[in-house]
Amino acid sequence: MTGLPRFYVTTPIYYVNDVPHIGHMYTTLACDVIARFKRLDGWNVHFLTGTDEHGQKVQKAAAAAGIDPQQFTDRVSANFRELAAMMKFSNDDFIRTTEERHKRACAALWQRLVERDQIYLETYGGWYAVRDEAFYAESELATDGQGGRLAPTGAPVEWVEEPSYFFRLSAWSERLLRFYEANPDFILPTSRRNEVISFVEGGLQDLSISRTTFDWGIPVPGDPAHVMYVWLDALTNYLTASGFPDIEGEDFRAWWPADLHMVGKDILRFHAVYWPAFLMAAELMPPRRVFAHGWWTNEGQKISKSLGNVIDPQDLVERYGLDAVRYFMLREVPFGQDGDFSHRAMVGRINGDLANDFGNLAQRVLSMIGRYCDGRIPVPAGFTEQDRALLDAASGVLLDRMRTLLDRQVLHSVLIEVWEVIADANRYVARQEPWTLRKTDTERMQTVLFVATETIRRLATLTQPFMPDACARMLDQLSVPADRRGFATILADDVLVPGTPLPAPVGVFPRFVDQDPSA
Ligand code: ME8
């Protein structure tokens, strides 16, 4: 284990009853950007994603597909791995809840709860929505107009009566409220934090944490007629992947508690209420942060299989390219808020932010170097105030601002900061007119092109977490060695070596010309 500071970031583990769509891709993409940023910034990162494979919902989906649940989950879980590879996600681990290591961790967590008198057995009757894998109170339900009842999420509920183990959640309200108070950044964004606090202030009821009417789950230790509630099973994945139950082990000591659980707003309650309560009750540390991002719609409509408007990330990447998709998803919508996917907005970002702003800056400067400087990194000769102003804008101050924003997961603003400097750089080139200097003052022209190139180097270095391939191609064109691409090089002035021959420039961000405007 190295002495670097550590950062453990997780995505939700996705249900395998569905094919992956842009919603799943979005959450994991945000974590990938955070993980890459931290690594480039000198941290030792553990980035976890995976699949949630137990529960009634998955068992039903397997039955509908006519195969046994294990075969079914093997097949569908692979889709999520393929998504990760296609998107170039840099996860360090991919956990499946059907793995042996996870069953061991769940049994051990259960045991810790039993030992601390946090679990009791009772007969339970309640309204259960399989789609949400959650119980609802009578008072929360609506009718569907045909004699059926619906959960607040719109999912149909059924009356379930069975013996069940309960977790003493009601005993934890006060402790949770004190915990939120003492850790104001535990739940972000703040608006979501307020929702969670009012929910807990409303009082918590004990939580049913085992089921007996189906068997696709992890057996309760000592009472195998019960399987564990799928959310207790699923949440435990974060512990499993940090080496639990070996709590004296090096891995657990290094990685737990997790620094960031990234989730969609739909599952915040499970992560910000139940999960810290389970952990405190088991005398384990709660995570440091839960961030709940917003919800994507597609051209104004809810994304759902039944509406037939699910967006396959693979189709997007084939049409627009990986880096453009990664950029768009994180730039278009203020991170934390809901957002709408539209092809028009995507094309606007590609042709505006990428081709016109960043792409054009690099293309223009590199082609002038090709034509006016014999294709070699220009040789600067003393900086003016304007030169220094641009170099300062792309300096450690920018990196510090990006760090601060990233550490609060304000991902769109991280990009906005970079694009402000891209605009500065474009203005600088326009004002300095290196094409005119070429005829009047070639020494000054070399300095101007050097300053612009050094700025591009820094911007490409800092943007790598969002667009790893495009930035790598830019840094290749500047002949930046592979081991000089970390954020520490932002402060270095010896990465670009004047006089070094550069490869012939090629465009990194092509304009998108719509072949089929109806699509
Ligand atoms: O809830 N917009 O899994 P899940 C934004 N297995 N994000 C979206 C989205 C959309 N339209 N649709 C899905 C589960 N997501 C549990 C989690 S964790 C211990 C167990 C993303 O497959 C978002 O992150 O239903 C949401 O929280 C998650 O997918 C739900 O994935």
Coordinates of C-alpha atoms and ligand atoms in Angstrom, one line a residue:
M1 CA 0.0 0.0 0.0
T2 CA 1.5 3.3 -1.0
G3 CA 1.6 6.4 1.2
L4 CA -0.7 8.4 -1.1
P5 CA -3.9 9.9 0.3
R6 CA -6.8 7.5 -0.4
F7 CA -10.2 8.0 -2.0
Y8 CA -12.9 5.3 -2.2
V9 CA -15.8 6.1 -4.6
T10 CA -18.8 3.9 -5.5
T11 CA -21.7 3.8 -7.9
P12 CA -25.0 2.1 -7.1
I13 CA -24.9 -1.5 -8.1
Y14 CA -27.5 -1.8 -10.9
Y15 CA -30.4 -4.3 -11.0
V16 CA -29.9 -6.9 -13.7
N17 CA -33.5 -7.0 -14.7
D18 CA -32.8 -4.3 -17.3
V19 CA -30.3 -3.4 -20.1
P20 CA -28.0 -0.6 -19.2
H21 CA -29.2 2.9 -20.5
I22 CA -27.9 6.4 -20.2
G23 CA -29.1 6.8 -16.6
H24 CA -26.8 4.0 -15.5
M25 CA -24.0 5.3 -17.7
Y26 CA -24.4 8.8 -16.2
T27 CA -23.8 7.8 -12.6
T28 CA -20.8 5.6 -13.4
L29 CA -19.4 8.3 -15.7
A30 CA -19.6 10.9 -13.0
C31 CA -17.7 8.5 -10.7
D32 CA -15.2 7.8 -13.4
V33 CA -14.4 11.4 -13.9
I34 CA -14.0 11.9 -10.1
A35 CA -11.7 8.8 -9.9
R36 CA -9.6 9.9 -12.8
F37 CA -9.3 13.4 -11.5
K38 CA -8.2 12.2 -8.1
R39 CA -5.6 9.8 -9.6
L40 CA -4.1 12.5 -11.8
D41 CA -4.0 14.7 -8.7
G42 CA -1.9 12.2 -6.8
W43 CA -4.4 10.1 -4.9
N44 CA -4.7 6.4 -4.5
V45 CA -8.2 5.6 -5.7
H46 CA -10.5 2.7 -5.3
F47 CA -13.4 3.0 -7.7
L48 CA -16.2 0.4 -7.4
T49 CA -19.2 -0.5 -9.5
G50 CA -21.2 -3.7 -10.0
T51 CA -24.6 -5.4 -10.2
D52 CA -27.4 -6.1 -7.7
E53 CA -28.5 -9.6 -8.5
H54 CA -30.9 -10.8 -5.8
G55 CA -34.5 -10.1 -4.9
Q56 CA -37.9 -10.7 -6.2
K57 CA -37.6 -8.3 -9.1
V58 CA -34.7 -10.2 -10.6
Q59 CA -36.2 -13.6 -9.8
K60 CA -39.3 -12.5 -11.7
A61 CA -37.3 -11.3 -14.7
A62 CA -35.4 -14.6 -14.8
A63 CA -38.7 -16.5 -14.7
A64 CA -40.0 -14.4 -17.6
A65 CA -36.9 -15.1 -19.6
G66 CA -37.4 -18.9 -18.8
I67 CA -34.0 -19.5 -17.3
D68 CA -32.7 -19.9 -13.8
P69 CA -31.7 -16.7 -11.9
Q70 CA -28.0 -17.5 -11.8
Q71 CA -27.8 -18.0 -15.5
F72 CA -29.9 -14.9 -16.0
T73 CA -27.8 -12.7 -13.8
D74 CA -24.6 -14.0 -15.4
R75 CA -25.9 -12.9 -18.8
V76 CA -27.3 -9.5 -17.8
S77 CA -24.4 -8.6 -15.5
A78 CA -22.1 -9.0 -18.5
N79 CA -24.0 -6.1 -20.2
F80 CA -23.0 -3.8 -17.5
R81 CA -19.3 -4.9 -17.7
E82 CA -19.4 -4.3 -21.4
L83 CA -20.9 -0.8 -20.9
A84 CA -18.0 0.0 -18.5
A85 CA -15.4 -1.2 -21.1
M86 CA -17.1 0.7 -24.0
M87 CA -17.2 3.9 -21.9
K88 CA -13.6 3.4 -20.8
F89 CA -14.6 3.5 -17.2
S90 CA -11.6 3.0 -14.9
N91 CA -13.3 1.1 -12.1
D92 CA -10.8 -0.9 -10.0
D93 CA -13.4 -3.6 -9.1
F94 CA -16.7 -4.8 -10.4
I95 CA -18.8 -6.5 -7.7
R96 CA -21.7 -9.0 -8.1
T97 CA -23.9 -9.7 -5.2
T98 CA -24.0 -13.4 -6.1
E99 CA -20.2 -13.7 -5.4
E100 CA -19.0 -15.7 -2.5
R101 CA -17.0 -12.8 -0.9
H102 CA -20.3 -10.8 -0.8
K103 CA -22.3 -13.6 0.8
R104 CA -19.7 -13.8 3.5
A105 CA -19.8 -10.1 4.1
C106 CA -23.6 -10.0 4.4
A107 CA -23.6 -12.9 6.8
A108 CA -21.0 -11.2 8.9
L109 CA -22.9 -7.9 9.0
W110 CA -26.1 -9.6 10.0
Q111 CA -24.2 -11.4 12.7
R112 CA -22.8 -8.1 14.1
L113 CA -26.4 -6.7 14.1
V114 CA -27.7 -9.8 16.0
E115 CA -24.8 -9.6 18.5
R116 CA -25.8 -5.9 19.2
D117 CA -29.5 -6.8 19.6
Q118 CA -30.5 -4.8 16.6
I119 CA -32.6 -7.5 15.0
Y120 CA -35.8 -9.3 16.1
L121 CA -38.3 -11.7 14.6
E122 CA -42.0 -10.9 14.1
T123 CA -44.9 -11.6 11.8
Y124 CA -45.4 -8.8 9.3
G125 CA -48.1 -7.6 7.1
G126 CA -47.5 -4.7 4.7
W127 CA -47.9 -3.3 1.2
Y128 CA -44.9 -4.3 -0.9
A129 CA -43.9 -2.9 -4.4
V130 CA -41.7 -5.4 -6.2
R131 CA -40.7 -2.8 -8.7
D132 CA -39.2 -0.6 -5.9
E133 CA -38.3 -3.5 -3.7
A134 CA -39.8 -1.5 -0.8
F135 CA -42.7 -1.5 1.7
Y136 CA -45.1 1.4 1.9
A137 CA -47.5 2.6 4.6
E138 CA -51.2 2.5 3.9
S139 CA -51.3 6.3 4.1
E140 CA -48.8 6.7 1.3
L141 CA -50.9 4.7 -1.3
A142 CA -53.1 5.8 -4.1
T143 CA -55.6 3.7 -6.1
D144 CA -55.2 2.8 -9.7
G145 CA -58.9 3.2 -10.5
Q146 CA -59.3 -0.5 -11.0
G147 CA -59.3 -1.7 -7.4
G148 CA -55.5 -1.9 -7.2
R149 CA -53.2 0.2 -5.2
L150 CA -50.1 2.2 -6.1
A151 CA -47.0 3.3 -4.3
P152 CA -46.1 7.0 -4.5
T153 CA -43.6 6.0 -7.3
G154 CA -46.5 4.6 -9.3
A155 CA -45.5 1.0 -8.8
P156 CA -48.3 -1.5 -8.0
V157 CA -48.2 -2.8 -4.4
E158 CA -49.4 -6.2 -3.0
W159 CA -50.3 -7.1 0.5
V160 CA -47.6 -9.4 1.9
E161 CA -47.9 -11.2 5.2
E162 CA -45.1 -13.4 6.5
P163 CA -42.7 -13.9 9.3
S164 CA -39.9 -11.4 9.0
Y165 CA -36.8 -10.2 10.8
F166 CA -36.9 -6.5 11.7
F167 CA -34.1 -4.0 12.2
R168 CA -34.6 -1.5 15.0
L169 CA -34.5 1.5 12.7
S170 CA -36.8 3.5 15.0
A171 CA -34.2 3.6 17.7
W172 CA -31.8 5.4 15.3
S173 CA -33.7 8.6 14.4
E174 CA -31.9 10.8 17.0
R175 CA -28.5 9.5 16.3
L176 CA -29.0 10.0 12.6
L177 CA -30.2 13.6 13.1
R178 CA -27.1 14.3 15.2
F179 CA -25.0 12.7 12.6
Y180 CA -26.4 14.9 9.8
E181 CA -26.0 17.9 12.1
A182 CA -22.3 17.1 12.8
N183 CA -21.6 16.4 9.2
P184 CA -23.3 19.1 7.1
D185 CA -21.7 17.8 3.9
F186 CA -22.7 14.1 4.4
I187 CA -25.6 14.6 2.0
L188 CA -25.2 16.8 -1.1
P189 CA -26.8 18.7 -2.8
T190 CA -28.1 20.6 0.3
S191 CA -31.7 20.6 -1.0
R192 CA -31.7 16.9 -0.9
R193 CA -30.1 16.9 2.6
N194 CA -33.1 19.0 3.8
E195 CA -35.5 16.4 2.4
V196 CA -33.8 13.6 4.2
I197 CA -33.7 15.5 7.5
S198 CA -37.5 16.2 7.3
F199 CA -38.1 12.5 6.5
V200 CA -36.1 11.4 9.6
E201 CA -37.7 14.1 11.8
G202 CA -41.1 12.6 10.8
G203 CA -40.1 9.5 12.7
L204 CA -38.7 6.2 11.6
Q205 CA -40.3 2.7 11.8
D206 CA -38.5 -0.5 12.3
L207 CA -37.6 -2.0 8.9
S208 CA -38.4 -5.5 7.7
I209 CA -35.1 -7.0 6.6
S210 CA -36.0 -10.6 5.6
R211 CA -38.4 -12.4 3.3
T212 CA -39.7 -15.9 3.2
T213 CA -42.0 -15.9 0.1
F214 CA -39.2 -16.4 -2.4
D215 CA -35.6 -17.7 -2.2
W216 CA -33.4 -15.7 -4.6
G217 CA -31.3 -14.0 -2.0
I218 CA -28.7 -14.5 0.7
P219 CA -29.9 -16.8 3.5
V220 CA -30.3 -15.4 6.9
P221 CA -27.6 -17.0 9.1
G222 CA -29.2 -19.7 11.3
D223 CA -32.6 -19.4 9.7
P224 CA -32.3 -20.3 6.0
A225 CA -36.1 -20.1 5.4
H226 CA -35.5 -16.4 5.2
V227 CA -33.5 -14.5 2.7
M228 CA -32.1 -11.0 3.5
Y229 CA -33.9 -8.0 2.3
V230 CA -32.4 -7.1 -1.1
W231 CA -31.5 -3.6 0.0
L232 CA -29.5 -4.8 3.1
D233 CA -27.8 -7.2 0.8
A234 CA -27.1 -4.6 -1.9
L235 CA -25.9 -1.8 0.4
T236 CA -23.4 -4.2 2.0
N237 CA -21.6 -4.4 -1.4
Y238 CA -19.7 -1.3 -0.4
L239 CA -18.3 -3.0 2.6
T240 CA -17.6 -6.3 0.8
A241 CA -15.4 -4.5 -1.8
S242 CA -13.3 -2.9 1.0
G243 CA -12.4 -6.3 2.5
F244 CA -15.1 -6.7 5.1
P245 CA -15.5 -8.8 7.2
D246 CA -11.7 -8.8 7.7
I247 CA -11.9 -5.5 9.6
E248 CA -8.3 -5.8 10.9
G249 CA -7.1 -6.4 7.3
E250 CA -5.0 -3.9 5.4
D251 CA -7.7 -3.3 2.7
F252 CA -10.5 -2.5 5.1
R253 CA -8.3 -0.2 7.1
A254 CA -7.2 1.5 4.0
W255 CA -10.6 2.0 2.3
W256 CA -13.3 2.1 4.9
P257 CA -15.2 4.4 5.3
A258 CA -16.1 5.1 1.7
D259 CA -15.4 8.7 0.7
L260 CA -18.3 9.0 -1.7
H261 CA -21.4 7.0 -2.6
M262 CA -22.7 8.5 -5.8
V263 CA -26.4 7.7 -6.4
G264 CA -29.5 8.9 -8.2
K265 CA -32.0 10.9 -6.2
D266 CA -34.4 7.9 -6.4
I267 CA -32.3 5.8 -4.0
L268 CA -31.1 8.5 -1.6
R269 CA -33.2 7.4 1.3
F270 CA -31.6 3.9 1.3
H271 CA -28.2 5.4 1.3
A272 CA -28.6 8.4 3.6
V273 CA -30.9 6.9 6.2
Y274 CA -30.9 3.1 6.2
W275 CA -27.3 2.6 5.4
P276 CA -25.7 4.8 8.0
A277 CA -28.2 3.4 10.5
F278 CA -27.2 -0.2 9.7
L279 CA -23.5 0.7 10.0
M280 CA -23.8 2.6 13.2
A281 CA -25.9 -0.2 14.7
A282 CA -23.1 -2.6 13.7
E283 CA -20.5 -0.3 15.2
L284 CA -18.9 0.4 11.8
M285 CA -18.2 3.9 10.4
P286 CA -20.8 5.5 8.1
P287 CA -19.6 6.7 4.7
R288 CA -18.3 10.3 4.4
R289 CA -20.6 11.5 1.7
V290 CA -23.7 10.5 -0.3
F291 CA -24.3 12.6 -3.4
A292 CA -27.7 12.3 -5.1
H293 CA -27.7 13.5 -8.7
G294 CA -30.8 14.3 -10.8
W295 CA -32.9 12.4 -13.3
W296 CA -32.6 12.4 -17.1
T297 CA -35.5 12.5 -19.4
N298 CA -35.4 11.9 -23.1
E299 CA -36.6 14.8 -25.3
G300 CA -38.9 15.8 -22.4
Q301 CA -40.2 12.3 -21.6
K302 CA -39.5 9.9 -18.8
I303 CA -37.1 7.2 -19.9
S304 CA -38.8 3.8 -19.8
K305 CA -38.8 0.5 -21.6
S306 CA -42.6 0.6 -22.0
L307 CA -42.4 4.0 -23.7
G308 CA -39.7 2.5 -26.0
N309 CA -37.4 5.6 -25.6
V310 CA -34.5 4.0 -23.7
I311 CA -31.2 5.5 -25.0
D312 CA -28.5 2.9 -25.5
P313 CA -25.2 4.5 -24.6
Q314 CA -23.5 2.4 -27.4
D315 CA -25.7 4.0 -30.1
L316 CA -24.8 7.5 -28.7
V317 CA -21.1 6.7 -28.8
E318 CA -21.3 5.3 -32.3
R319 CA -23.0 8.4 -33.5
Y320 CA -21.2 11.2 -31.6
G321 CA -17.9 9.6 -30.3
L322 CA -17.0 8.7 -26.8
D323 CA -15.4 11.9 -25.7
A324 CA -18.3 14.1 -27.0
V325 CA -20.8 11.9 -25.1
R326 CA -18.8 12.0 -21.9
Y327 CA -18.4 15.8 -22.2
F328 CA -22.1 16.4 -23.0
M329 CA -23.5 14.4 -20.2
L330 CA -21.5 16.2 -17.6
R331 CA -21.6 19.7 -19.1
E332 CA -25.2 20.0 -20.3
V333 CA -26.9 19.6 -16.9
P334 CA -25.9 21.2 -13.6
F335 CA -24.8 18.2 -11.7
G336 CA -27.4 17.4 -9.1
Q337 CA -30.4 18.8 -11.1
D338 CA -32.7 16.9 -13.5
G339 CA -31.9 17.1 -17.1
D340 CA -33.2 16.4 -20.5
F341 CA -31.4 14.6 -23.3
S342 CA -31.8 16.0 -26.8
H343 CA -29.9 15.4 -30.0
R344 CA -30.1 19.1 -30.7
A345 CA -28.4 20.0 -27.5
M346 CA -25.7 17.3 -28.1
V347 CA -24.9 18.7 -31.5
G348 CA -24.8 22.2 -30.1
R349 CA -22.2 21.3 -27.5
I350 CA -20.1 19.3 -30.0
N351 CA -20.0 22.1 -32.6
G352 CA -19.8 25.0 -30.1
D353 CA -17.8 24.0 -27.0
L354 CA -15.7 21.2 -28.6
A355 CA -15.2 22.1 -32.3
N356 CA -15.3 25.9 -32.2
D357 CA -13.8 26.6 -28.8
F358 CA -11.3 23.9 -27.7
G359 CA -10.8 22.2 -31.0
N360 CA -10.3 25.4 -33.0
L361 CA -7.8 26.8 -30.4
A362 CA -5.6 23.7 -30.7
Q363 CA -6.0 23.3 -34.4
R364 CA -5.2 26.9 -35.2
V365 CA -2.2 27.1 -32.9
L366 CA -0.7 23.8 -34.0
S367 CA -1.2 24.5 -37.7
M368 CA 0.6 27.9 -37.3
I369 CA 3.4 26.0 -35.5
G370 CA 3.5 23.6 -38.5
R371 CA 3.6 26.5 -41.0
Y372 CA 5.6 29.2 -39.2
C373 CA 7.9 27.3 -36.8
D374 CA 9.0 24.4 -38.9
G375 CA 6.7 22.1 -36.9
R376 CA 8.8 22.7 -33.7
I377 CA 7.8 23.9 -30.3
P378 CA 8.3 27.6 -30.5
V379 CA 11.1 29.3 -28.5
P380 CA 9.8 32.1 -26.2
A381 CA 11.8 35.2 -25.5
G382 CA 10.5 37.0 -22.4
F383 CA 6.9 37.3 -21.4
T384 CA 4.7 40.4 -21.6
E385 CA 1.9 41.2 -19.1
Q386 CA -0.7 39.7 -21.5
D387 CA 1.4 36.5 -21.8
R388 CA 1.6 36.2 -18.0
A389 CA -2.1 36.9 -17.6
L390 CA -3.0 33.9 -19.8
L391 CA -0.4 31.6 -18.3
D392 CA -1.6 32.6 -14.8
A393 CA -5.2 31.9 -15.8
A394 CA -4.3 28.3 -16.7
S395 CA -2.1 27.8 -13.6
G396 CA -2.4 26.3 -10.2
V397 CA -5.2 28.7 -9.3
L398 CA -7.4 27.1 -12.0
L399 CA -6.4 23.6 -10.6
D400 CA -7.3 24.7 -7.1
R401 CA -10.7 26.0 -8.2
M402 CA -11.3 22.7 -10.1
R403 CA -10.4 20.7 -7.0
T404 CA -12.7 22.7 -4.7
L405 CA -15.6 22.2 -7.1
L406 CA -14.8 18.5 -7.7
D407 CA -14.7 17.8 -4.0
R408 CA -18.3 19.0 -3.8
Q409 CA -19.2 17.2 -7.0
V410 CA -20.1 20.4 -8.9
L411 CA -18.9 18.7 -12.1
H412 CA -20.4 21.0 -14.7
S413 CA -18.7 24.0 -13.0
V414 CA -15.4 22.2 -13.2
L415 CA -15.8 22.3 -17.0
I416 CA -17.1 25.8 -17.0
E417 CA -13.8 26.9 -15.3
V418 CA -11.8 25.3 -18.0
W419 CA -13.9 26.8 -20.8
E420 CA -13.4 30.3 -19.4
V421 CA -9.7 29.8 -19.9
I422 CA -10.2 28.4 -23.4
A423 CA -12.1 31.6 -24.2
D424 CA -9.3 33.7 -22.8
A425 CA -6.8 31.7 -24.9
N426 CA -8.9 32.2 -28.1
R427 CA -9.1 36.0 -27.4
Y428 CA -5.4 36.1 -26.7
V429 CA -4.6 34.5 -30.1
A430 CA -7.0 36.8 -31.9
R431 CA -5.5 39.9 -30.2
Q432 CA -1.9 38.9 -30.6
E433 CA -2.3 38.1 -34.3
P434 CA 0.7 35.7 -34.7
W435 CA -0.1 35.6 -38.4
T436 CA 0.7 39.3 -38.6
L437 CA 3.7 39.0 -36.2
R438 CA 5.1 36.5 -38.6
K439 CA 5.8 39.3 -41.1
T440 CA 6.8 42.0 -38.5
D441 CA 8.4 40.3 -35.5
T442 CA 9.1 36.5 -35.6
E443 CA 10.7 36.5 -32.2
R444 CA 7.5 37.8 -30.7
M445 CA 5.4 35.4 -32.8
Q446 CA 7.4 32.5 -31.3
T447 CA 6.7 33.8 -27.8
V448 CA 2.9 34.1 -28.5
L449 CA 2.7 30.7 -30.0
F450 CA 4.6 29.2 -27.1
V451 CA 2.3 30.8 -24.6
A452 CA -0.7 29.5 -26.5
T453 CA 0.8 26.0 -26.7
E454 CA 1.7 25.9 -23.1
T455 CA -1.9 27.0 -22.3
I456 CA -3.3 24.2 -24.5
R457 CA -1.0 21.7 -22.7
R458 CA -2.3 22.7 -19.3
L459 CA -6.0 22.7 -20.5
A460 CA -5.6 19.3 -22.1
T461 CA -3.9 17.9 -19.0
L462 CA -6.7 19.2 -16.7
T463 CA -9.5 18.0 -19.0
Q464 CA -8.3 14.4 -19.2
P465 CA -10.7 13.0 -16.6
F466 CA -13.7 14.1 -18.7
M467 CA -12.3 13.3 -22.2
P468 CA -9.4 10.9 -21.8
D469 CA -9.0 9.9 -25.5
A470 CA -9.2 13.4 -27.0
C471 CA -6.9 14.9 -24.4
A472 CA -4.4 12.1 -24.9
R473 CA -4.4 12.8 -28.6
M474 CA -3.8 16.5 -27.9
L475 CA -1.0 15.8 -25.5
D476 CA 0.5 13.4 -28.0
Q477 CA 0.5 16.1 -30.6
L478 CA 2.4 18.3 -28.1
S479 CA 4.9 15.4 -27.6
V480 CA 4.1 15.4 -23.8
P481 CA 5.7 12.2 -22.4
A482 CA 3.2 9.8 -20.8
D483 CA 4.7 10.2 -17.4
R484 CA 4.3 14.0 -17.5
R485 CA 0.5 14.2 -17.7
G486 CA -0.4 14.3 -14.0
F487 CA -1.7 17.5 -12.4
A488 CA 1.6 18.1 -10.7
T489 CA 2.9 19.1 -14.2
I490 CA 0.5 22.1 -14.2
L491 CA 3.1 23.9 -12.1
A492 CA 6.1 22.7 -14.1
D493 CA 7.7 24.8 -16.8
D494 CA 9.8 22.2 -18.4
V495 CA 7.2 19.9 -20.0
L496 CA 7.3 21.6 -23.3
V497 CA 10.8 21.7 -24.6
P498 CA 11.3 24.6 -27.2
G499 CA 12.7 23.3 -30.5
T500 CA 11.2 19.8 -30.1
P501 CA 9.7 18.6 -33.5
L502 CA 6.0 17.9 -33.3
P503 CA 3.9 15.4 -35.3
A504 CA 1.7 16.8 -38.1
P505 CA -1.4 18.3 -36.4
V506 CA -4.7 16.5 -36.8
G507 CA -8.1 17.8 -35.6
V508 CA -9.2 16.4 -32.3
F509 CA -12.8 17.7 -32.2
P510 CA -14.5 17.4 -35.6
R511 CA -17.7 19.3 -36.2
F512 CA -20.8 17.1 -36.3
V513 CA -22.6 17.3 -39.6
D514 CA -26.0 15.7 -39.3
Q515 CA -26.4 12.9 -42.0
D516 CA -29.9 12.3 -41.0
P517 CA -31.5 15.4 -39.5
S518 CA -34.8 13.5 -38.8
A519 CA -33.1 11.2 -36.3
Ligands
ME8_1 O1 -31.8 1.1 -7.7 N1 -31.5 9.4 -14.8 O2 -30.6 -0.1 -9.2 P1 -31.1 0.5 -10.6 C1 -30.5 9.4 -14.0 N2 -30.0 -1.9 -7.4 N3 -30.0 8.3 -13.4 C2 -30.6 7.2 -13.6 C3 -31.7 7.1 -14.4 C4 -32.2 8.3 -15.1 N4 -33.2 8.3 -15.9 N5 -32.1 5.8 -14.5 C5 -31.3 5.1 -13.7 C6 -31.0 0.2 -7.9 N6 -30.4 5.9 -13.1 C7 -30.4 -0.6 -6.9 C8 -29.2 0.1 -6.3 S1 -27.2 0.3 -4.6 C9 -26.7 -0.4 -3.2 C10 -28.6 -0.6 -5.1 C11 -29.2 5.5 -12.3 O3 -30.6 -0.4 -11.6 C12 -29.2 6.3 -10.9 O4 -27.9 6.3 -10.4 O5 -32.6 0.8 -10.5 C13 -30.2 5.5 -10.1 O6 -30.0 5.7 -8.7 C14 -29.7 4.1 -10.5 O7 -29.4 4.2 -11.9 C15 -30.8 3.0 -10.2 O8 -30.3 1.8 -10.7

